[in-house]
Amino acid sequence: MALIVQKFGGTSVATTERIKNVAKRVARWKAQGHDIIVVPSAMSGETNRLIGLAKEISASPNPRELDVIASTGEQVTIALLAMAMQELGLKAKSYTGPQVRVLTDSTFTKARILQIDDARIRKDLASGHVVVVAGFQGADGHGNITTLGRGGSDTSAVALAAALKADECQIYTDVDGVYTTDPRVVPEARKLDTITFEEMLEMASLGSKVLQIRSVEFAGKYKVKLRVLSSFEDEGEGTLITVEEDNNMEQPIISGIAFNRDEAKVTILGVPDRPGVAYQILGPIADANCDVDMIIQNVAHDGTTDFSFTVNRSDYSKTMELLNGIATKLNARGVVGDNKTCKVSAVGVGMRSHPGVASKMFKELGAEGINIQMISTSEIKISVVIEEKYLELAVRVLHKAFGLDKPA
Ligand code: ADP
Ligand code: ASP
Ligand code: MG
């Protein structure tokens, strides 16, 4: 008998029919004698709808109130799921995040989980209940409702698994595992049986939204056995996220291609080349909570230099506005921006022992006439910023060039 946390994403609970199917799946696990905690997302599209309502009232809704409304999507699915299980004769009980007491910090709309009180859940499990806990939400120390950022139910599930020392955390979604790249963009993408935490973390932070980044961080830190599976198919082992690197010699150099469409690039032209300028530019951007990703400072000439960086597209206009003010202060030559850019990355721990990955990537993109605007590398990834219209082409070309379409 094991303790298993099962998370079901939005498409898996999109209709009452699907909710009944989830209940049947849970019942099968329960019948095998396991203790089950179920963590559903809101019905697909629901969180967007709720945020849309808020935006009809206010262009920049109060974050505390936004969390009050955004968290309600999951409150609907927990109750429906618990009822569906009761219809099957199971004992089931639902809880919102604040009821469990998923304690978070007070960063509304992207709160971090600090602690989870396991008392109620343990008591219900002991009396034979399936416990259904709303994903994506918690409450801060003052009892304010908080949410964990988009895709946050993954993190709720992993955090519950860590807090209760579950044997496994299963993420059920609309694909049957983690693929070499998004199978919706490259149909030849292959499902991976395993992927290391390190690689999964890179894939997630470089745009593969199959798992929320924080859920992978949590699972790595607390050694949670994490698996991604299909909620529509009954067979299959999905993808296991593993701690160990595969030591076999056949290990691929590149494990996957990730991409992010939400990238915008800004450049401040002709800033004085002197100590402290990077801080004068990026300090106010960080203070305005805009996340800066890639940064490039060109070589100085005439005592001035150009300084470029990327931000999330949703922060583009705010960043341009701030940058115009900074440019005036620094006596810079001007500001230019482009919000039609994207980032494509190749990820793989095998890269460590294989030089030449970057040059191969640049060669392939060059051959397709795709201009590289920015480059960033680490031990296990290479990212490039390119024009958005080339995204699909670049992903397909690199996927093929690195042999990801062929069985390992
Ligand atoms: P859920 O609603 O279940 O949380 P998400 O939409 O958040 O589902 O995540 C699943 C989606 O992630 C898939 O439908 C797929 O399009 C996308 N995705 C992106 N990159 C990958 C990848 N490398 N492997 C699998 N799926 C990926
Ligand atoms: N419902 C939330 C969202 O759409 C959380 C999640 O699905 O994980 O972002
Ligand atoms: Mg998701």
Tab-separated table of C-alpha atoms and ligand atoms in Angstrom:
chain	number	residue	atom	x	y	z
A	1	MET	CA	0.000	0.000	0.000
A	2	ALA	CA	1.311	3.406	-0.940
A	3	LEU	CA	0.405	7.037	-0.421
A	4	ILE	CA	-0.039	8.682	-3.794
A	5	VAL	CA	-0.802	12.280	-4.776
A	6	GLN	CA	-2.597	12.538	-8.124
A	7	LYS	CA	-2.904	15.918	-9.836
A	8	PHE	CA	-5.348	16.421	-12.700
A	9	GLY	CA	-4.905	19.420	-15.018
A	10	GLY	CA	-7.597	21.648	-16.512
A	11	THR	CA	-8.343	19.600	-19.626
A	12	SER	CA	-8.650	16.463	-17.486
A	13	VAL	CA	-11.508	18.037	-15.502
A	14	ALA	CA	-12.927	20.177	-18.320
A	15	THR	CA	-16.436	18.637	-18.209
A	16	THR	CA	-18.523	16.745	-15.683
A	17	GLU	CA	-18.060	13.646	-17.882
A	18	ARG	CA	-14.287	13.944	-17.530
A	19	ILE	CA	-14.625	14.547	-13.802
A	20	LYS	CA	-16.542	11.260	-13.578
A	21	ASN	CA	-13.710	9.562	-15.476
A	22	VAL	CA	-11.150	10.981	-13.064
A	23	ALA	CA	-13.246	9.642	-10.184
A	24	LYS	CA	-13.256	6.181	-11.811
A	25	ARG	CA	-9.494	6.274	-12.230
A	26	VAL	CA	-9.017	7.264	-8.590
A	27	ALA	CA	-11.417	4.480	-7.552
A	28	ARG	CA	-9.220	1.924	-9.334
A	29	TRP	CA	-6.147	3.059	-7.391
A	30	LYS	CA	-8.116	3.107	-4.173
A	31	ALA	CA	-9.342	-0.439	-4.835
A	32	GLN	CA	-5.707	-1.549	-4.948
A	33	GLY	CA	-5.420	-0.428	-1.341
A	34	HIS	CA	-3.583	2.858	-1.821
A	35	ASP	CA	-4.175	6.083	0.076
A	36	ILE	CA	-4.955	8.831	-2.410
A	37	ILE	CA	-4.837	12.612	-2.309
A	38	VAL	CA	-6.303	14.215	-5.440
A	39	VAL	CA	-5.333	17.730	-6.528
A	40	PRO	CA	-7.426	19.121	-9.400
A	41	SER	CA	-6.948	22.314	-11.380
A	42	ALA	CA	-9.880	24.467	-12.406
A	43	MET	CA	-11.864	23.345	-15.464
A	44	SER	CA	-9.854	24.343	-18.534
A	45	GLY	CA	-10.315	27.983	-19.520
A	46	GLU	CA	-11.922	28.808	-16.195
A	47	THR	CA	-8.966	30.615	-14.617
A	48	ASN	CA	-8.616	32.744	-17.772
A	49	ARG	CA	-12.325	33.506	-17.644
A	50	LEU	CA	-12.141	34.602	-14.006
A	51	ILE	CA	-9.114	36.828	-14.609
A	52	GLY	CA	-10.920	38.221	-17.679
A	53	LEU	CA	-13.889	39.203	-15.510
A	54	ALA	CA	-11.573	41.047	-13.141
A	55	LYS	CA	-10.010	42.890	-16.092
A	56	GLU	CA	-13.451	44.010	-17.251
A	57	ILE	CA	-13.729	45.869	-13.953
A	58	SER	CA	-10.179	47.134	-13.643
A	59	ALA	CA	-7.220	47.391	-16.040
A	60	SER	CA	-4.867	46.407	-13.233
A	61	PRO	CA	-6.958	44.585	-10.653
A	62	ASN	CA	-5.965	44.643	-7.017
A	63	PRO	CA	-3.799	41.508	-6.591
A	64	ARG	CA	-5.436	40.458	-3.329
A	65	GLU	CA	-8.893	40.546	-4.893
A	66	LEU	CA	-7.589	38.881	-8.045
A	67	ASP	CA	-6.525	35.899	-5.929
A	68	VAL	CA	-9.924	35.795	-4.227
A	69	ILE	CA	-11.578	35.383	-7.616
A	70	ALA	CA	-8.908	33.256	-9.394
A	71	SER	CA	-8.917	30.670	-6.602
A	72	THR	CA	-12.621	29.910	-7.045
A	73	GLY	CA	-12.086	27.786	-10.165
A	74	GLU	CA	-10.491	25.025	-8.139
A	75	GLN	CA	-13.144	25.252	-5.439
A	76	VAL	CA	-15.677	24.117	-8.038
A	77	THR	CA	-13.682	21.105	-9.225
A	78	ILE	CA	-12.827	19.787	-5.746
A	79	ALA	CA	-16.509	19.610	-4.812
A	80	LEU	CA	-17.545	18.051	-8.125
A	81	LEU	CA	-14.789	15.467	-7.865
A	82	ALA	CA	-15.640	14.575	-4.286
A	83	MET	CA	-19.300	14.142	-5.294
A	84	ALA	CA	-18.342	12.018	-8.307
A	85	MET	CA	-16.346	9.733	-6.038
A	86	GLN	CA	-19.164	9.515	-3.523
A	87	GLU	CA	-21.450	8.452	-6.390
A	88	LEU	CA	-19.062	5.542	-6.930
A	89	GLY	CA	-19.394	4.565	-3.291
A	90	LEU	CA	-16.050	5.972	-2.157
A	91	LYS	CA	-15.573	8.062	0.930
A	92	ALA	CA	-14.261	11.425	-0.248
A	93	LYS	CA	-13.836	14.875	1.230
A	94	SER	CA	-12.781	18.146	-0.383
A	95	TYR	CA	-10.755	21.006	1.036
A	96	THR	CA	-9.697	24.372	-0.325
A	97	GLY	CA	-6.043	25.348	0.198
A	98	PRO	CA	-6.825	27.678	3.112
A	99	GLN	CA	-8.953	24.964	4.791
A	100	VAL	CA	-6.088	22.466	4.777
A	101	ARG	CA	-3.891	25.244	5.726
A	102	VAL	CA	-1.513	25.541	2.897
A	103	LEU	CA	0.430	28.433	4.368
A	104	THR	CA	2.044	30.760	1.837
A	105	ASP	CA	3.818	34.092	1.854
A	106	SER	CA	1.772	37.167	0.915
A	107	THR	CA	2.977	37.618	-2.670
A	108	PHE	CA	-0.473	37.667	-4.254
A	109	THR	CA	-0.742	35.994	-7.680
A	110	LYS	CA	2.624	34.238	-7.279
A	111	ALA	CA	2.794	33.192	-3.646
A	112	ARG	CA	5.250	30.612	-2.345
A	113	ILE	CA	4.225	27.731	-0.123
A	114	LEU	CA	5.870	27.934	3.301
A	115	GLN	CA	4.223	25.084	5.178
A	116	ILE	CA	1.391	22.584	4.942
A	117	ASP	CA	-0.609	21.370	7.912
A	118	ASP	CA	-1.119	17.652	7.344
A	119	ALA	CA	-3.366	16.947	10.366
A	120	ARG	CA	-6.789	16.951	8.674
A	121	ILE	CA	-5.563	15.091	5.633
A	122	ARG	CA	-3.923	12.361	7.702
A	123	LYS	CA	-7.052	11.943	9.800
A	124	ASP	CA	-9.276	11.596	6.711
A	125	LEU	CA	-6.884	9.193	5.017
A	126	ALA	CA	-6.820	7.080	8.169
A	127	SER	CA	-10.612	6.842	8.092
A	128	GLY	CA	-10.535	5.649	4.462
A	129	HIS	CA	-11.303	8.896	2.636
A	130	VAL	CA	-9.910	10.039	-0.642
A	131	VAL	CA	-8.849	13.596	0.158
A	132	VAL	CA	-9.405	16.175	-2.582
A	133	VAL	CA	-7.356	19.347	-2.179
A	134	ALA	CA	-7.722	22.408	-4.402
A	135	GLY	CA	-4.572	23.149	-6.362
A	136	PHE	CA	-3.098	26.586	-7.059
A	137	GLN	CA	-4.001	28.172	-3.715
A	138	GLY	CA	-3.283	28.737	-0.060
A	139	ALA	CA	-3.576	31.446	2.557
A	140	ASP	CA	-0.980	33.736	4.070
A	141	GLY	CA	-0.351	34.236	7.776
A	142	HIS	CA	-3.231	36.747	7.998
A	143	GLY	CA	-5.738	34.390	6.385
A	144	ASN	CA	-5.715	36.149	3.000
A	145	ILE	CA	-6.347	33.825	0.051
A	146	THR	CA	-3.315	33.533	-2.214
A	147	THR	CA	-2.597	31.808	-5.543
A	148	LEU	CA	0.656	30.250	-6.681
A	149	GLY	CA	1.098	31.577	-10.226
A	150	ARG	CA	-0.235	30.100	-13.471
A	151	GLY	CA	0.163	26.354	-13.621
A	152	GLY	CA	0.479	26.349	-9.837
A	153	SER	CA	-1.539	23.190	-9.193
A	154	ASP	CA	1.550	21.174	-10.126
A	155	THR	CA	3.345	22.843	-7.245
A	156	SER	CA	0.426	22.252	-4.860
A	157	ALA	CA	0.557	18.537	-5.671
A	158	VAL	CA	4.313	18.210	-5.246
A	159	ALA	CA	4.274	20.258	-2.034
A	160	LEU	CA	1.539	18.022	-0.605
A	161	ALA	CA	3.521	14.956	-1.623
A	162	ALA	CA	6.592	16.380	0.125
A	163	ALA	CA	4.685	17.378	3.267
A	164	LEU	CA	3.018	13.973	3.590
A	165	LYS	CA	6.064	12.027	2.438
A	166	ALA	CA	4.031	10.407	-0.314
A	167	ASP	CA	5.499	7.513	-2.251
A	168	GLU	CA	4.772	9.168	-5.591
A	169	CYS	CA	3.328	12.335	-7.097
A	170	GLN	CA	1.539	11.694	-10.399
A	171	ILE	CA	0.784	14.633	-12.700
A	172	TYR	CA	-2.027	13.617	-15.052
A	173	THR	CA	-2.351	15.837	-18.107
A	174	ASP	CA	-3.374	15.903	-21.784
A	175	VAL	CA	-0.114	14.385	-23.061
A	176	ASP	CA	1.259	11.020	-21.937
A	177	GLY	CA	4.573	12.310	-20.618
A	178	VAL	CA	7.391	14.768	-21.156
A	179	TYR	CA	8.466	14.900	-24.803
A	180	THR	CA	11.660	15.923	-26.575
A	181	THR	CA	9.768	19.107	-27.431
A	182	ASP	CA	6.138	20.244	-27.359
A	183	PRO	CA	4.356	17.528	-29.387
A	184	ARG	CA	1.820	20.138	-30.502
A	185	VAL	CA	4.561	21.958	-32.411
A	186	VAL	CA	6.626	18.986	-33.598
A	187	PRO	CA	4.500	15.884	-34.221
A	188	GLU	CA	7.699	13.780	-34.459
A	189	ALA	CA	8.574	14.626	-30.844
A	190	ARG	CA	9.270	11.507	-28.772
A	191	LYS	CA	8.141	10.729	-25.269
A	192	LEU	CA	10.985	10.394	-22.775
A	193	ASP	CA	10.814	7.507	-20.275
A	194	THR	CA	12.962	9.471	-17.855
A	195	ILE	CA	14.410	12.969	-17.595
A	196	THR	CA	16.680	14.306	-14.844
A	197	PHE	CA	15.456	17.001	-12.454
A	198	GLU	CA	18.190	19.262	-13.713
A	199	GLU	CA	17.032	18.939	-17.316
A	200	MET	CA	13.356	19.185	-16.417
A	201	LEU	CA	14.072	22.350	-14.457
A	202	GLU	CA	15.817	23.878	-17.476
A	203	MET	CA	13.048	22.760	-19.843
A	204	ALA	CA	10.395	24.241	-17.540
A	205	SER	CA	12.219	27.509	-16.990
A	206	LEU	CA	12.913	27.850	-20.708
A	207	GLY	CA	9.236	27.590	-21.543
A	208	SER	CA	8.040	23.943	-21.468
A	209	LYS	CA	4.914	24.510	-19.445
A	210	VAL	CA	4.131	20.824	-18.966
A	211	LEU	CA	5.282	21.304	-15.341
A	212	GLN	CA	5.393	24.546	-13.382
A	213	ILE	CA	9.035	25.398	-12.579
A	214	ARG	CA	8.468	25.537	-8.851
A	215	SER	CA	6.980	22.057	-8.791
A	216	VAL	CA	10.213	20.695	-10.250
A	217	GLU	CA	12.308	22.702	-7.773
A	218	PHE	CA	10.205	21.353	-4.905
A	219	ALA	CA	10.403	17.772	-6.122
A	220	GLY	CA	14.185	18.007	-6.486
A	221	LYS	CA	14.643	19.575	-3.083
A	222	TYR	CA	12.382	17.195	-1.159
A	223	LYS	CA	13.159	14.105	-3.244
A	224	VAL	CA	9.586	13.581	-4.354
A	225	LYS	CA	9.136	10.821	-6.913
A	226	LEU	CA	7.481	12.756	-9.732
A	227	ARG	CA	5.816	11.303	-12.811
A	228	VAL	CA	3.922	12.901	-15.731
A	229	LEU	CA	1.147	10.751	-17.247
A	230	SER	CA	-1.889	10.937	-19.511
A	231	SER	CA	-5.288	11.296	-17.912
A	232	PHE	CA	-6.915	10.002	-21.107
A	233	GLU	CA	-5.025	6.734	-21.517
A	234	ASP	CA	-5.054	3.874	-19.078
A	235	GLU	CA	-1.793	2.297	-20.157
A	236	GLY	CA	1.709	3.696	-19.990
A	237	GLU	CA	4.331	4.603	-17.451
A	238	GLY	CA	4.533	8.261	-18.493
A	239	THR	CA	7.797	10.067	-17.769
A	240	LEU	CA	9.651	9.705	-14.496
A	241	ILE	CA	11.702	12.689	-13.346
A	242	THR	CA	14.880	11.172	-11.929
A	243	VAL	CA	17.695	12.286	-9.682
A	244	GLU	CA	20.381	10.202	-11.321
A	245	GLU	CA	21.935	10.985	-14.643
A	246	ASP	CA	21.856	8.090	-17.013
A	247	ASN	CA	25.448	6.905	-17.083
A	248	ASN	CA	25.159	4.957	-20.241
A	249	MET	CA	27.422	5.922	-23.102
A	250	GLU	CA	24.495	6.151	-25.466
A	251	GLN	CA	23.063	9.067	-23.548
A	252	PRO	CA	21.927	11.742	-25.976
A	253	ILE	CA	23.793	15.024	-25.988
A	254	ILE	CA	20.553	16.972	-26.230
A	255	SER	CA	17.431	15.786	-24.386
A	256	GLY	CA	14.975	18.374	-25.578
A	257	ILE	CA	14.168	21.649	-27.285
A	258	ALA	CA	12.261	24.209	-25.240
A	259	PHE	CA	10.801	27.503	-26.410
A	260	ASN	CA	9.151	30.565	-25.032
A	261	ARG	CA	6.958	32.848	-27.094
A	262	ASP	CA	6.595	35.443	-24.360
A	263	GLU	CA	9.942	37.100	-24.842
A	264	ALA	CA	10.352	40.811	-25.693
A	265	LYS	CA	13.669	42.504	-26.381
A	266	VAL	CA	14.595	46.074	-25.468
A	267	THR	CA	17.765	48.070	-26.145
A	268	ILE	CA	19.002	51.311	-24.721
A	269	LEU	CA	21.393	52.903	-27.212
A	270	GLY	CA	24.570	54.824	-26.526
A	271	VAL	CA	24.729	54.776	-22.750
A	272	PRO	CA	27.930	56.055	-21.124
A	273	ASP	CA	30.407	53.220	-20.532
A	274	ARG	CA	31.173	53.671	-16.850
A	275	PRO	CA	30.794	51.738	-13.569
A	276	GLY	CA	27.281	51.553	-12.167
A	277	VAL	CA	25.404	52.000	-15.440
A	278	ALA	CA	24.067	48.414	-15.557
A	279	TYR	CA	22.597	48.967	-12.131
A	280	GLN	CA	21.129	52.328	-13.102
A	281	ILE	CA	19.368	50.623	-15.998
A	282	LEU	CA	18.296	47.344	-14.417
A	283	GLY	CA	17.665	48.528	-10.844
A	284	PRO	CA	14.417	50.394	-11.656
A	285	ILE	CA	13.281	47.521	-13.915
A	286	ALA	CA	13.724	45.021	-11.075
A	287	ASP	CA	12.035	47.409	-8.609
A	288	ALA	CA	8.997	47.435	-10.916
A	289	ASN	CA	8.897	43.603	-10.636
A	290	CYS	CA	9.742	43.023	-14.293
A	291	ASP	CA	11.781	39.836	-14.624
A	292	VAL	CA	14.835	40.369	-16.782
A	293	ASP	CA	16.062	37.325	-18.656
A	294	MET	CA	18.950	37.605	-21.132
A	295	ILE	CA	21.288	40.594	-20.972
A	296	ILE	CA	23.839	41.754	-23.524
A	297	GLN	CA	26.163	44.698	-23.252
A	298	ASN	CA	28.012	45.494	-26.420
A	299	VAL	CA	31.688	46.430	-26.596
A	300	ALA	CA	32.129	50.128	-25.989
A	301	HIS	CA	33.244	52.582	-28.627
A	302	ASP	CA	33.412	56.385	-28.271
A	303	GLY	CA	32.924	55.851	-24.541
A	304	THR	CA	29.360	54.656	-25.072
A	305	THR	CA	27.735	51.260	-25.447
A	306	ASP	CA	24.383	49.652	-26.348
A	307	PHE	CA	22.669	47.596	-23.663
A	308	SER	CA	19.976	45.015	-24.533
A	309	PHE	CA	17.889	42.662	-22.441
A	310	THR	CA	14.720	40.605	-22.651
A	311	VAL	CA	11.637	40.715	-20.440
A	312	ASN	CA	8.349	38.869	-20.396
A	313	ARG	CA	6.098	40.231	-23.125
A	314	SER	CA	3.466	41.204	-20.571
A	315	ASP	CA	6.026	43.577	-19.023
A	316	TYR	CA	7.062	45.071	-22.371
A	317	SER	CA	5.194	48.380	-22.302
A	318	LYS	CA	6.016	48.979	-18.645
A	319	THR	CA	9.705	48.299	-19.371
A	320	MET	CA	9.757	50.608	-22.420
A	321	GLU	CA	8.199	53.372	-20.396
A	322	LEU	CA	10.747	52.991	-17.591
A	323	LEU	CA	13.603	52.724	-20.069
A	324	ASN	CA	12.653	55.975	-21.777
A	325	GLY	CA	12.917	57.728	-18.425
A	326	ILE	CA	16.260	56.049	-17.698
A	327	ALA	CA	17.574	57.015	-21.160
A	328	THR	CA	16.840	60.682	-20.515
A	329	LYS	CA	18.572	60.501	-17.138
A	330	LEU	CA	21.648	58.784	-18.544
A	331	ASN	CA	21.748	60.985	-21.603
A	332	ALA	CA	21.535	57.896	-23.812
A	333	ARG	CA	20.967	58.068	-27.565
A	334	GLY	CA	17.573	56.379	-27.480
A	335	VAL	CA	15.529	53.268	-26.797
A	336	VAL	CA	14.334	50.598	-29.230
A	337	GLY	CA	12.150	47.580	-28.539
A	338	ASP	CA	10.756	44.513	-30.240
A	339	ASN	CA	7.948	42.437	-28.783
A	340	LYS	CA	7.848	39.956	-31.653
A	341	THR	CA	10.776	37.882	-30.484
A	342	CYS	CA	10.958	34.421	-28.909
A	343	LYS	CA	13.523	32.182	-27.293
A	344	VAL	CA	14.499	28.705	-28.439
A	345	SER	CA	16.761	26.506	-26.308
A	346	ALA	CA	18.514	23.153	-26.562
A	347	VAL	CA	18.810	21.354	-23.207
A	348	GLY	CA	20.858	18.325	-22.193
A	349	VAL	CA	23.217	17.187	-19.433
A	350	GLY	CA	25.134	15.322	-22.158
A	351	MET	CA	26.280	18.736	-23.431
A	352	ARG	CA	28.779	18.945	-20.575
A	353	SER	CA	31.040	16.373	-22.155
A	354	HIS	CA	30.384	17.280	-25.771
A	355	PRO	CA	31.719	20.538	-27.173
A	356	GLY	CA	30.407	21.814	-30.476
A	357	VAL	CA	26.701	21.831	-29.653
A	358	ALA	CA	26.494	25.608	-29.913
A	359	SER	CA	28.210	25.782	-33.283
A	360	LYS	CA	25.930	23.060	-34.657
A	361	MET	CA	22.901	24.998	-33.456
A	362	PHE	CA	24.120	28.236	-35.049
A	363	LYS	CA	24.946	26.470	-38.302
A	364	GLU	CA	21.483	24.904	-38.577
A	365	LEU	CA	19.709	28.189	-37.865
A	366	GLY	CA	21.961	30.033	-40.294
A	367	ALA	CA	21.223	27.527	-43.052
A	368	GLU	CA	17.511	28.338	-42.660
A	369	GLY	CA	18.218	32.069	-42.843
A	370	ILE	CA	17.199	32.592	-39.221
A	371	ASN	CA	19.020	35.503	-37.645
A	372	ILE	CA	20.196	35.062	-34.047
A	373	GLN	CA	19.682	38.225	-32.018
A	374	MET	CA	20.952	37.103	-28.626
A	375	ILE	CA	22.708	34.035	-27.236
A	376	SER	CA	22.980	32.698	-23.724
A	377	THR	CA	24.646	29.485	-22.593
A	378	SER	CA	25.120	27.424	-19.458
A	379	GLU	CA	26.664	24.012	-18.856
A	380	ILE	CA	23.521	22.208	-19.961
A	381	LYS	CA	21.666	24.611	-22.261
A	382	ILE	CA	22.030	27.009	-25.156
A	383	SER	CA	19.362	29.620	-25.803
A	384	VAL	CA	18.906	31.982	-28.702
A	385	VAL	CA	16.515	34.874	-29.203
A	386	ILE	CA	15.082	35.016	-32.716
A	387	GLU	CA	12.175	36.600	-34.570
A	388	GLU	CA	8.915	35.045	-33.447
A	389	LYS	CA	7.814	34.175	-36.959
A	390	TYR	CA	10.661	31.628	-37.155
A	391	LEU	CA	9.787	29.850	-33.903
A	392	GLU	CA	8.167	26.702	-35.311
A	393	LEU	CA	10.751	26.373	-38.053
A	394	ALA	CA	13.662	26.742	-35.615
A	395	VAL	CA	12.222	24.196	-33.181
A	396	ARG	CA	11.569	21.665	-35.949
A	397	VAL	CA	14.996	22.124	-37.537
A	398	LEU	CA	16.883	21.780	-34.253
A	399	HIS	CA	14.757	18.824	-33.132
A	400	LYS	CA	15.747	17.002	-36.311
A	401	ALA	CA	19.370	18.182	-36.399
A	402	PHE	CA	20.019	16.789	-32.922
A	403	GLY	CA	18.425	13.472	-33.842
A	404	LEU	CA	15.588	13.799	-31.350
A	405	ASP	CA	13.072	12.391	-33.808
A	406	LYS	CA	14.878	9.046	-33.822
A	407	PRO	CA	14.595	6.476	-31.050
A	408	ALA	CA	17.577	6.749	-28.664
B	1	ADP	P1	-2.518	20.874	-17.529
B	1	ADP	O1	-3.720	21.678	-17.794
B	1	ADP	O2	-2.792	19.410	-17.415
B	1	ADP	O3	-1.693	21.396	-16.393
B	1	ADP	P2	-0.653	22.099	-19.386
B	1	ADP	O4	-1.267	22.711	-20.578
B	1	ADP	O5	-0.224	22.988	-18.283
B	1	ADP	O6	-1.647	20.965	-18.858
B	1	ADP	O7	0.621	21.209	-19.810
B	1	ADP	C1	0.519	20.243	-20.804
B	1	ADP	C2	0.940	20.825	-22.147
B	1	ADP	O8	2.335	21.138	-22.113
B	1	ADP	C3	0.832	19.870	-23.316
B	1	ADP	O9	-0.462	19.881	-23.851
B	1	ADP	C4	1.893	20.377	-24.289
B	1	ADP	O10	1.338	21.141	-25.331
B	1	ADP	C5	2.757	21.299	-23.451
B	1	ADP	N1	4.196	20.994	-23.543
B	1	ADP	C6	5.177	21.905	-23.763
B	1	ADP	N2	6.370	21.325	-23.828
B	1	ADP	C7	6.161	20.007	-23.642
B	1	ADP	C8	7.047	18.871	-23.584
B	1	ADP	N3	8.362	18.994	-23.737
B	1	ADP	N4	6.488	17.651	-23.358
B	1	ADP	C9	5.163	17.516	-23.197
B	1	ADP	N5	4.295	18.552	-23.238
B	1	ADP	C10	4.774	19.784	-23.450
B	2	ASP	N1	-5.961	26.863	-12.756
B	2	ASP	C1	-4.655	27.447	-12.624
B	2	ASP	C2	-4.175	27.983	-13.962
B	2	ASP	O1	-4.887	27.916	-14.946
B	2	ASP	C3	-3.664	26.519	-12.022
B	2	ASP	C4	-3.324	25.299	-12.829
B	2	ASP	O2	-4.037	24.966	-13.792
B	2	ASP	O3	-2.349	24.639	-12.488
B	2	ASP	O4	-3.098	28.521	-14.045
B	3	MG	MG	-0.261	22.934	-16.208
